[in-house]
Amino acid sequence: MKKFAHDFKVVGNTRLNTRHFVLELQAPLPLPEILPGQFVQVLVHNSPSTFLRRPFSIHFVDYSTNTLRLLVQVKGEGTRHMGMLASGDLLNLVYPLGNSFSLPSSDKVLLIGGGAGVAPLMFMGDFLNRKNIRPDFLVGFRSADEVSQIDEYSKFGKVHLSTDDGSMGEKGFVTQHPVFNQAPLPYDRIYCCGPEAMMHAVSKLAAEKGVPCEVSLENYMACGYGVCLCCITQTDKGNERVCMEGPVFDTERLKWQSNG
Amino acid sequence: MADLKINIAGMQFKNPVTTASGCFGYGEEFKDFYDLGLLGGIFVKAVTGSNREGNKYPRMAETPSGMLNSVGLQNKGVDNFCEVIYPRLKNFNTQIIVNVSGSTIEEYVKVAERINELEGIPAIELNISCPNVKEGGMAFGVVPSTATEVTRAVRDVYKKVLMVKLSPNVTSITEMAKAVVEGGADVLTLINTLLGMAINSETQRPVISTVTGGLSGPAIKPVALRMVWQVFKAVKVPIVGLGGIMNASDAIEFMLAGASVIQVGTANFINPMVAPKIVEGINEYLDRHNIPSARDIIGALKVC
């Protein structure tokens, strides 16, 4: 898949809550085909402490407006500067990077996301709808004040919600949600993206229930296109690059020893 | 249009801009971004005697104006290189140089002998300066007598251009340069990464799994320039210079200090198009200063 490095124009910057915002970016040339699960590497200007690019999952693609969206959580200097971008500003992206979620073999699909890790699931939901599949979503947040975009996810499928503190939806982690009390679990495939501890817990639960599961990893990376060999994760084939062989992996192949 | 061609040790580079080992894979990853024929050359990822999985994750820390890595020479070994990777590289329209590494002198010799047989690979770059492996690597490159010994052992079996990549983690870079020239090096590459460390104060843990790692990026450029300049004055062999080159101006500074050819390393991680941009920038600089050839600026630093 051909990759590009281009200046995108900021056409929208929407605050979701105190820690999250959505950037809408317009490409200078017609977007190539992009698949759900792929990511971009963003060059943050005017932030001297941000030397390397920052990887972000692609949150949504709209070919009709030639735009893509990134869901960003403010974590440090780089993301703080991205949060201050205004319409008309330029942002350099290397894209589209990495592999993508596989196509499900049936229409019984559960998409699980936690925190900013929900980002690729919106794109995946839209993509599945275009294949006449309405997935279920299970999304988890820390508390009610971080719950956002539920209406938008609902356009693509049924949404189950949990919060760590129980201030909205079911209380607890996504793995404690009653959706998992159903026996047998009415899904043929689970796709998951979120904090590593959550993805690990979901992968264990999926294995117990006998449902194939894919997760999108977010390891520290320098380049994002396969040359620095920094973002490796241990799999059944040895060390594989999260940016090239991933970020999406079938959980059966992962050793879950990445956080040494 | 200035003349960008550079000849060193009988090898012709169409321009002085090459890419550093470990920062450009085997070149193929960049074919998506531009025509590799625009480059003077490519120094491919280190090749060792057998398969190496490299170090544990995390292998990278972002640091002020740079980064720390501890990849640890992950590669599939020389057999895989010769059988699988080499056939894909040999038709690239640029100079391909293989970075050779090992844990023992025997391993360096074994890899060099195999690479010697490969047509279209005009040189190897002997890596006696990797700070991220327990045995070998930098251990050979910080003591002059062992540096001479490993260089001589490879010189005996390798019949083409022998480059040796020096470690900056030494008291005297000129002493190391002289030691490898004595061992038979045709060209010197400098510098490899500086040994460094990053700590997360919140977790009170090192950021990378190996605790220490190799520092690269603009943070090391002044050290690299100083070493290139010192070595240029101390030995007669040509120099390939690198260390934090991000743009054409950085590249020209290295040439003024004495480098005939430069390598772009960490910058490839930030801007995949950076190397051809540096070629254009050098050309523009030479034209602007009415300098007919890139050769004219090598070591041309004006020190009064």
Coordinates of C-alpha atoms in Angstrom, one line a residue:
Chain A
M1 CA 0.0 0.0 0.0
K2 CA 1.5 3.3 -1.0
K3 CA 2.3 5.8 1.7
F4 CA 2.3 9.6 1.6
A5 CA 3.6 12.6 3.6
H6 CA 1.4 15.6 3.1
D7 CA 0.3 18.8 4.8
F8 CA -3.4 18.5 5.7
K9 CA -5.6 21.5 6.4
V10 CA -7.4 21.7 9.7
V11 CA -11.1 22.2 8.9
G12 CA -12.5 21.4 12.4
N13 CA -11.4 21.1 16.0
T14 CA -14.2 19.9 18.3
R15 CA -13.7 19.6 22.0
L16 CA -15.5 16.5 23.4
N17 CA -14.5 17.1 27.1
T18 CA -11.6 18.5 29.1
R19 CA -9.2 15.8 27.8
H20 CA -10.4 14.8 24.4
F21 CA -10.9 16.6 21.0
V22 CA -11.6 15.6 17.4
L23 CA -9.5 17.1 14.6
E24 CA -11.0 17.1 11.1
L25 CA -8.3 17.3 8.5
Q26 CA -8.6 17.8 4.7
A27 CA -6.1 16.2 2.4
P28 CA -4.4 18.3 -0.3
L29 CA -4.9 15.4 -2.9
P30 CA -7.7 12.8 -3.2
L31 CA -7.3 10.4 -0.3
P32 CA -6.1 6.9 -1.2
E33 CA -8.1 3.9 0.0
I34 CA -7.8 3.8 3.8
L35 CA -8.9 0.9 6.0
P36 CA -10.2 0.8 9.5
G37 CA -7.4 0.1 12.0
Q38 CA -4.8 2.1 10.0
F39 CA -3.1 5.0 11.5
V40 CA -1.2 8.3 10.7
Q41 CA 2.0 9.8 12.1
V42 CA 1.5 13.5 13.0
L43 CA 4.3 16.0 13.0
V44 CA 3.6 18.5 15.8
H45 CA 5.0 22.0 15.0
N46 CA 5.9 24.7 17.6
S47 CA 6.5 22.1 20.3
P48 CA 10.2 21.9 20.9
S49 CA 10.0 19.0 23.3
T50 CA 8.1 16.9 20.7
F51 CA 10.9 15.6 18.5
L52 CA 9.3 12.5 17.0
R53 CA 5.9 12.2 15.2
R54 CA 2.9 11.0 17.2
P55 CA 0.8 8.1 16.0
F56 CA -3.0 8.3 15.9
S57 CA -5.6 5.8 14.8
I58 CA -7.8 7.1 12.0
H59 CA -11.2 7.9 13.7
F60 CA -13.2 8.4 10.5
V61 CA -12.8 8.9 6.8
D62 CA -15.1 10.9 4.6
Y63 CA -14.1 10.6 0.9
S64 CA -16.9 13.0 -0.1
T65 CA -15.2 15.9 1.7
N66 CA -11.7 14.4 1.3
T67 CA -11.2 14.5 5.1
L68 CA -10.2 12.3 7.9
R69 CA -10.7 12.7 11.6
L70 CA -8.4 12.0 14.6
L71 CA -9.6 11.6 18.1
V72 CA -6.9 12.9 20.4
Q73 CA -6.4 12.7 24.1
V74 CA -4.3 15.4 25.7
K75 CA -1.3 13.7 27.2
G76 CA 1.7 16.0 26.9
E77 CA 3.1 18.9 25.1
G78 CA 2.5 17.6 21.6
T79 CA -1.2 16.8 22.0
R80 CA -1.7 20.1 23.9
H81 CA -0.4 21.9 20.8
M82 CA -2.6 19.9 18.6
G83 CA -5.6 20.9 20.7
M84 CA -4.9 24.5 19.9
L85 CA -5.0 24.1 16.2
A86 CA -7.6 26.2 14.4
S87 CA -9.3 26.0 11.0
G88 CA -6.8 26.8 8.2
D89 CA -3.7 25.6 10.1
L90 CA -1.6 22.9 8.5
L91 CA -0.6 19.6 10.0
N92 CA 1.8 17.2 8.3
L93 CA 0.7 13.6 8.2
V94 CA 2.4 10.4 7.1
Y95 CA -0.4 8.0 6.0
P96 CA -2.0 5.5 5.7
L97 CA 0.1 3.3 8.0
G98 CA -0.2 -0.3 9.3
N99 CA -2.6 -3.1 8.6
S100 CA -6.3 -3.1 9.3
F101 CA -9.0 -5.0 11.1
S102 CA -10.0 -8.2 9.2
L103 CA -13.4 -8.5 7.5
P104 CA -15.7 -10.5 9.7
S105 CA -17.1 -13.8 8.4
S106 CA -20.6 -13.0 9.8
D107 CA -22.6 -10.0 10.9
K108 CA -22.4 -10.9 14.6
V109 CA -19.6 -8.5 15.6
L110 CA -18.7 -6.7 18.8
L111 CA -16.5 -3.6 18.8
I112 CA -15.0 -2.8 22.2
G113 CA -13.3 0.4 23.0
G114 CA -11.9 2.2 26.0
G115 CA -11.1 5.9 26.5
A116 CA -9.4 7.4 23.5
G117 CA -9.0 3.8 22.2
V118 CA -12.5 4.0 20.8
A119 CA -11.0 6.1 18.0
P120 CA -10.8 3.4 15.2
L121 CA -14.2 1.9 16.1
M122 CA -16.2 4.8 14.6
F123 CA -14.4 4.2 11.2
M124 CA -14.9 0.4 11.6
G125 CA -18.6 0.9 12.4
D126 CA -19.1 3.0 9.2
F127 CA -17.0 0.5 7.2
L128 CA -19.1 -2.5 8.4
N129 CA -22.4 -0.7 7.7
R130 CA -21.3 -0.3 4.1
K131 CA -20.9 -4.1 4.1
N132 CA -24.4 -4.4 5.5
I133 CA -23.2 -5.3 8.9
R134 CA -24.6 -3.6 12.0
P135 CA -22.1 -4.3 14.8
D136 CA -22.7 -3.9 18.6
F137 CA -20.5 -1.4 20.4
L138 CA -19.3 -1.8 24.0
V139 CA -17.5 1.4 25.1
G140 CA -16.0 2.2 28.4
F141 CA -14.9 5.5 29.9
R142 CA -13.6 6.6 33.3
S143 CA -16.7 8.6 34.2
A144 CA -19.8 10.3 32.8
D145 CA -17.9 13.5 32.0
E146 CA -15.8 11.7 29.5
V147 CA -18.6 9.8 27.8
S148 CA -19.0 11.3 24.3
Q149 CA -20.2 10.6 20.7
I150 CA -22.7 7.9 21.8
D151 CA -25.2 9.3 19.3
E152 CA -22.7 9.0 16.5
Y153 CA -21.9 5.4 17.4
S154 CA -25.6 4.6 17.7
K155 CA -25.9 5.5 13.9
F156 CA -23.8 2.4 13.1
G157 CA -25.1 -0.1 15.7
K158 CA -26.3 -0.7 19.2
V159 CA -24.2 0.8 21.9
H160 CA -23.5 -0.7 25.3
L161 CA -21.8 1.6 27.8
S162 CA -19.9 1.3 31.0
T163 CA -18.0 3.7 33.2
D164 CA -15.4 2.8 35.8
D165 CA -17.2 4.8 38.5
G166 CA -20.8 3.9 37.5
S167 CA -21.7 7.5 36.8
M168 CA -23.2 6.5 33.5
G169 CA -24.1 3.1 32.0
E170 CA -23.0 0.0 33.8
K171 CA -20.4 0.3 36.6
G172 CA -17.0 -1.2 36.2
F173 CA -14.7 -2.3 33.3
V174 CA -15.9 -3.3 29.9
T175 CA -15.1 -7.0 30.8
Q176 CA -17.6 -6.8 33.7
H177 CA -20.5 -5.6 31.4
P178 CA -23.6 -7.8 31.4
V179 CA -23.2 -8.3 27.7
F180 CA -20.7 -11.0 28.6
N181 CA -23.2 -12.8 30.8
Q182 CA -25.0 -14.2 27.6
A183 CA -24.3 -17.8 27.0
P184 CA -23.3 -18.5 24.3
L185 CA -21.9 -15.1 23.5
P186 CA -23.9 -14.0 20.4
Y187 CA -20.8 -12.8 18.5
D188 CA -18.5 -14.5 16.0
R189 CA -15.8 -11.9 16.3
I190 CA -14.6 -9.2 18.7
Y191 CA -12.5 -6.1 17.7
C192 CA -10.9 -4.2 20.5
C193 CA -8.9 -1.0 21.0
G194 CA -8.0 0.7 24.3
P195 CA -5.5 0.7 27.1
E196 CA -3.2 -2.4 27.0
A197 CA -4.5 -3.8 30.3
M198 CA -8.1 -3.6 28.9
M199 CA -7.2 -5.2 25.6
H200 CA -5.4 -8.0 27.5
A201 CA -8.4 -8.6 29.7
V202 CA -10.7 -8.6 26.7
S203 CA -8.5 -11.0 24.9
K204 CA -8.6 -13.5 27.8
L205 CA -12.3 -13.2 28.1
A206 CA -12.8 -13.7 24.4
A207 CA -10.6 -16.8 24.5
E208 CA -12.6 -18.2 27.4
K209 CA -15.8 -17.6 25.4
G210 CA -14.3 -19.1 22.3
V211 CA -14.7 -15.9 20.2
P212 CA -11.9 -14.8 17.9
C213 CA -10.6 -11.4 18.9
E214 CA -8.4 -8.7 17.3
V215 CA -6.8 -5.9 19.1
S216 CA -5.1 -2.7 17.9
L217 CA -1.8 -2.1 19.8
E218 CA -0.3 1.2 20.5
N219 CA 3.4 0.7 21.2
Y220 CA 5.9 3.5 21.4
M221 CA 7.3 4.0 17.9
A222 CA 9.8 6.4 16.2
C223 CA 9.1 6.1 12.5
G224 CA 5.8 4.3 12.0
Y225 CA 6.8 2.8 8.7
G226 CA 8.9 -0.2 9.6
V227 CA 12.5 0.9 9.8
C228 CA 13.4 1.9 13.4
L229 CA 12.3 -1.5 14.9
C230 CA 11.3 0.2 18.2
C231 CA 7.6 -0.7 18.4
I232 CA 8.0 -4.5 18.4
T233 CA 5.7 -6.9 20.2
Q234 CA 6.3 -10.6 20.8
T235 CA 4.2 -12.9 18.7
D236 CA 4.2 -16.5 17.7
K237 CA 6.7 -15.4 14.9
G238 CA 9.1 -13.6 17.3
N239 CA 9.4 -9.9 17.4
E240 CA 7.0 -8.2 15.0
R241 CA 6.6 -4.5 14.2
V242 CA 3.4 -3.0 15.5
C243 CA 3.6 -0.3 12.8
M244 CA 3.8 -2.8 9.8
E245 CA 2.6 -6.3 10.8
G246 CA 0.2 -4.5 13.2
P247 CA -1.2 -2.4 14.8
V248 CA -4.0 -5.0 14.5
F249 CA -3.2 -8.5 15.8
D250 CA -5.2 -11.6 16.3
T251 CA -4.9 -12.1 20.1
E252 CA -4.1 -15.8 19.7
R253 CA -0.7 -14.7 18.2
L254 CA 0.3 -12.3 21.0
K255 CA 2.5 -13.1 23.9
W256 CA 1.4 -10.0 25.9
Q257 CA 4.9 -9.3 27.2
S258 CA 5.4 -6.0 25.5
N259 CA 5.4 -3.9 28.7
G260 CA 8.8 -5.1 30.0
Chain B
M1 CA 23.4 22.7 -11.4
A2 CA 26.6 22.0 -9.4
D3 CA 28.5 18.7 -9.7
L4 CA 27.4 16.6 -6.8
K5 CA 29.5 13.5 -7.6
I6 CA 31.9 12.2 -5.0
N7 CA 34.6 9.6 -5.4
I8 CA 35.9 7.8 -2.4
A9 CA 38.2 4.8 -2.3
G10 CA 37.3 4.1 -5.9
M11 CA 33.6 4.2 -5.4
Q12 CA 31.5 6.7 -7.1
F13 CA 28.5 8.3 -5.3
K14 CA 26.1 10.3 -7.5
N15 CA 25.8 12.8 -4.6
P16 CA 27.1 12.9 -1.0
V17 CA 23.8 12.0 0.6
T18 CA 23.4 8.5 1.9
T19 CA 21.2 6.9 4.6
A20 CA 22.5 5.5 7.9
S21 CA 22.3 1.9 8.9
G22 CA 19.4 1.1 11.2
C23 CA 17.5 4.1 10.1
F24 CA 16.4 3.0 6.6
G25 CA 15.7 -0.7 6.9
Y26 CA 16.7 -2.4 3.6
G27 CA 15.6 0.6 1.6
E28 CA 12.4 -1.0 0.5
E29 CA 10.2 0.7 3.1
F30 CA 11.1 4.0 1.5
K31 CA 10.2 3.0 -2.1
D32 CA 6.6 4.0 -1.2
F33 CA 7.9 7.6 -0.7
Y34 CA 10.4 8.3 -3.4
D35 CA 12.7 6.9 -6.1
L36 CA 15.8 5.5 -4.2
G37 CA 17.9 6.4 -7.3
L38 CA 17.9 10.0 -6.0
L39 CA 20.2 8.9 -3.2
G40 CA 24.0 8.7 -3.2
G41 CA 23.8 5.4 -1.4
I42 CA 22.1 3.3 1.2
F43 CA 23.8 1.7 4.2
V44 CA 21.5 -1.2 5.0
K45 CA 20.5 -2.5 8.5
A46 CA 23.3 -4.4 10.4
V47 CA 23.7 -8.0 9.4
T48 CA 25.1 -10.6 11.9
G49 CA 26.2 -14.2 11.6
S50 CA 22.9 -15.6 12.7
N51 CA 19.3 -14.5 13.6
R52 CA 19.0 -12.0 16.4
E53 CA 15.7 -11.1 18.0
G54 CA 17.1 -7.9 19.5
N55 CA 16.3 -6.4 22.9
K56 CA 13.0 -6.3 24.8
Y57 CA 10.4 -3.6 24.4
P58 CA 10.5 -0.7 25.2
R59 CA 13.4 0.1 23.0
M60 CA 13.0 3.8 22.5
A61 CA 12.8 7.0 24.5
E62 CA 12.2 10.5 23.1
T63 CA 14.8 12.8 24.6
P64 CA 15.5 16.6 24.2
S65 CA 16.2 17.1 20.4
G66 CA 16.8 13.4 19.9
M67 CA 16.0 9.8 20.9
L68 CA 17.5 6.9 22.7
N69 CA 17.3 3.4 21.2
S70 CA 18.3 -0.1 22.2
V71 CA 17.1 -2.2 19.3
G72 CA 20.1 -4.5 19.7
L73 CA 20.8 -5.5 16.1
Q74 CA 17.6 -7.3 15.4
N75 CA 18.0 -9.1 12.0
K76 CA 17.6 -12.5 10.5
G77 CA 21.3 -13.2 9.9
V78 CA 23.6 -13.3 7.0
D79 CA 22.2 -16.4 5.2
N80 CA 18.7 -14.8 5.1
F81 CA 20.3 -11.5 3.9
C82 CA 22.2 -13.2 1.0
E83 CA 19.3 -15.4 0.0
V84 CA 16.2 -13.3 0.6
I85 CA 17.1 -9.6 0.9
Y86 CA 20.1 -9.2 -1.4
P87 CA 18.2 -10.3 -4.6
R88 CA 15.7 -7.5 -4.0
L89 CA 18.4 -4.9 -3.3
K90 CA 20.9 -5.5 -6.1
N91 CA 19.0 -3.6 -8.7
F92 CA 18.5 -0.4 -6.8
N93 CA 20.0 2.4 -8.8
T94 CA 22.3 3.6 -6.0
Q95 CA 25.3 2.3 -4.0
I96 CA 24.3 -0.4 -1.5
I97 CA 26.6 -0.8 1.5
V98 CA 26.1 -3.5 4.1
N99 CA 26.6 -2.8 7.8
V100 CA 28.4 -5.9 9.3
S101 CA 28.2 -6.7 13.0
G102 CA 29.0 -9.5 15.3
S103 CA 29.9 -10.7 18.8
T104 CA 33.2 -12.3 18.0
I105 CA 36.0 -11.6 15.5
E106 CA 35.1 -14.9 13.9
E107 CA 31.5 -13.7 13.4
Y108 CA 32.6 -10.5 11.8
V109 CA 34.9 -12.5 9.5
K110 CA 32.2 -15.0 8.6
V111 CA 29.7 -12.2 7.6
A112 CA 32.3 -10.2 5.7
E113 CA 33.3 -13.3 3.7
R114 CA 29.7 -13.9 2.7
I115 CA 29.1 -10.3 1.7
N116 CA 32.4 -10.3 -0.3
E117 CA 30.8 -12.8 -2.7
L118 CA 27.8 -10.5 -3.5
E119 CA 28.1 -8.8 -6.8
G120 CA 27.0 -5.1 -6.8
I121 CA 27.8 -4.6 -3.1
P122 CA 31.0 -2.4 -3.4
A123 CA 31.7 -2.0 0.3
I124 CA 30.9 -3.0 3.9
E125 CA 30.7 -0.9 6.9
L126 CA 32.2 -2.7 9.9
N127 CA 30.1 -1.9 12.9
I128 CA 32.4 -2.0 15.9
S129 CA 30.3 0.6 17.7
C130 CA 26.8 -0.6 18.5
P131 CA 26.2 0.2 22.2
N132 CA 23.2 -2.0 22.5
V133 CA 24.5 -5.6 22.5
K134 CA 26.1 -7.3 25.5
E135 CA 28.9 -8.9 23.6
G136 CA 30.9 -7.5 20.8
G137 CA 29.7 -4.4 19.1
M138 CA 31.0 -1.4 20.9
A139 CA 33.4 -3.5 22.9
F140 CA 35.6 -3.8 19.8
G141 CA 35.4 -0.1 19.1
V142 CA 36.5 1.5 22.3
V143 CA 40.0 -0.1 22.7
P144 CA 42.5 0.7 19.9
S145 CA 44.3 -2.6 19.9
T146 CA 41.1 -4.7 19.5
A147 CA 39.8 -2.3 16.9
T148 CA 42.9 -2.8 14.9
E149 CA 42.7 -6.6 15.4
V150 CA 39.0 -7.0 14.2
T151 CA 39.6 -4.6 11.3
R152 CA 42.7 -6.5 10.2
A153 CA 40.9 -9.9 10.5
V154 CA 38.2 -8.6 8.2
R155 CA 40.6 -6.9 5.9
D156 CA 42.3 -10.3 5.3
V157 CA 39.1 -11.8 3.9
Y158 CA 37.2 -8.8 2.5
K159 CA 38.5 -7.7 -0.9
K160 CA 36.4 -4.6 -1.6
V161 CA 36.1 -1.2 0.1
L162 CA 36.3 -1.6 3.9
M163 CA 34.6 1.1 5.9
V164 CA 34.7 1.1 9.7
K165 CA 32.1 2.8 11.8
L166 CA 33.5 4.4 14.9
S167 CA 32.0 4.8 18.4
P168 CA 32.0 8.3 20.0
N169 CA 32.2 6.7 23.4
V170 CA 36.0 6.9 23.6
T171 CA 38.5 9.2 25.2
S172 CA 40.3 9.9 21.9
I173 CA 38.5 9.5 18.6
T174 CA 41.8 10.2 16.7
E175 CA 43.5 7.3 18.4
M176 CA 40.7 5.0 17.4
A177 CA 40.7 6.4 13.8
K178 CA 44.4 5.7 13.5
A179 CA 44.0 2.2 15.0
V180 CA 41.5 1.1 12.4
V181 CA 43.4 2.7 9.5
E182 CA 46.4 0.7 10.7
G183 CA 44.2 -2.4 10.6
G184 CA 43.4 -1.7 6.9
A185 CA 40.3 0.5 6.9
D186 CA 39.8 2.3 3.6
V187 CA 37.1 4.7 4.9
L188 CA 35.9 5.8 8.3
T189 CA 32.3 6.4 9.3
L190 CA 31.6 8.5 12.3
I191 CA 29.8 8.8 14.6
N192 CA 27.6 5.9 15.9
T193 CA 25.3 6.8 18.8
L194 CA 26.4 8.2 22.2
L195 CA 25.7 6.0 25.2
G196 CA 22.9 7.6 27.1
M197 CA 20.0 7.0 29.5
A198 CA 16.5 8.1 30.2
I199 CA 14.5 7.9 33.4
N200 CA 10.8 8.2 34.2
S201 CA 10.7 10.1 37.5
E202 CA 7.1 9.2 38.1
T203 CA 7.7 5.4 37.9
Q204 CA 11.3 5.7 39.1
R205 CA 12.2 3.3 36.3
P206 CA 14.4 3.5 33.2
V207 CA 12.4 4.3 30.1
I208 CA 14.0 1.5 28.0
S209 CA 14.4 -2.2 28.8
T210 CA 18.2 -2.1 28.7
V211 CA 18.5 0.9 31.0
T212 CA 21.1 2.5 28.7
G213 CA 20.9 3.0 25.0
G214 CA 22.3 4.9 22.0
L215 CA 21.5 8.6 21.7
S216 CA 20.9 10.1 18.2
G217 CA 19.4 13.2 16.6
P218 CA 20.3 16.9 16.6
A219 CA 21.3 16.6 20.3
I220 CA 24.6 14.9 19.3
K221 CA 25.4 17.0 16.2
P222 CA 28.0 19.3 17.9
V223 CA 29.9 16.2 19.3
A224 CA 29.8 14.5 15.8
L225 CA 31.1 17.6 14.0
R226 CA 33.9 18.0 16.5
M227 CA 34.9 14.3 16.0
V228 CA 34.7 14.5 12.2
W229 CA 36.9 17.6 12.2
Q230 CA 39.5 16.0 14.6
V231 CA 39.7 12.8 12.5
F232 CA 39.9 14.7 9.3
K233 CA 43.0 16.4 10.5
A234 CA 44.5 13.2 12.0
V235 CA 44.2 10.7 9.1
K236 CA 44.3 10.6 5.3
V237 CA 41.4 8.3 4.6
P238 CA 38.0 9.7 3.5
I239 CA 35.3 10.2 6.1
V240 CA 31.6 9.4 6.0
G241 CA 30.0 11.8 8.5
L242 CA 26.8 11.5 10.5
G243 CA 25.2 12.5 13.7
G244 CA 22.0 14.5 13.9
I245 CA 21.8 15.7 10.3
M246 CA 18.2 17.0 9.8
N247 CA 18.7 19.3 6.7
A248 CA 21.0 20.4 4.0
S249 CA 22.7 23.0 6.2
D250 CA 23.6 20.3 8.7
A251 CA 25.0 18.1 5.9
I252 CA 27.1 21.0 4.5
E253 CA 28.5 21.6 8.0
F254 CA 29.7 17.9 8.1
M255 CA 31.3 18.3 4.7
L256 CA 33.1 21.5 5.7
A257 CA 34.4 19.7 8.8
G258 CA 35.9 17.0 6.5
A259 CA 33.2 14.4 5.6
S260 CA 33.2 13.4 1.9
V261 CA 29.9 11.7 2.2
I262 CA 27.2 12.1 4.8
Q263 CA 24.5 9.8 6.3
V264 CA 21.0 10.8 7.2
G265 CA 19.9 8.7 10.2
T266 CA 17.2 9.6 12.8
A267 CA 15.8 12.3 10.5
N268 CA 14.4 9.5 8.3
F269 CA 12.0 8.7 11.2
I270 CA 10.5 12.2 11.2
N271 CA 10.4 13.1 7.6
P272 CA 10.5 10.1 5.2
M273 CA 11.3 12.5 2.3
V274 CA 14.2 14.2 4.0
A275 CA 17.1 12.6 2.2
P276 CA 16.2 13.7 -1.4
K277 CA 15.4 17.1 0.1
I278 CA 18.9 17.3 1.4
V279 CA 20.3 16.5 -2.0
E280 CA 18.3 19.4 -3.5
G281 CA 19.5 21.7 -0.6
I282 CA 23.1 20.9 -1.2
N283 CA 22.8 21.7 -4.9
E284 CA 21.0 25.0 -4.1
Y285 CA 23.7 25.9 -1.6
L286 CA 26.6 25.2 -4.0
D287 CA 24.9 27.3 -6.8
R288 CA 24.2 30.1 -4.4
H289 CA 27.8 30.2 -3.3
N290 CA 29.1 29.7 -6.9
I291 CA 30.9 26.6 -5.9
P292 CA 31.2 24.3 -8.9
S293 CA 31.5 20.9 -7.1
A294 CA 30.4 19.3 -3.9
R295 CA 34.0 18.1 -3.6
D296 CA 35.2 21.7 -3.1
I297 CA 33.6 22.0 0.3
I298 CA 35.1 18.8 1.8
G299 CA 37.2 20.0 4.8
A300 CA 37.0 23.6 3.5
L301 CA 36.2 25.0 7.0
K302 CA 37.8 28.4 7.3
V303 CA 39.7 28.4 10.7
C304 CA 41.7 31.6 11.1

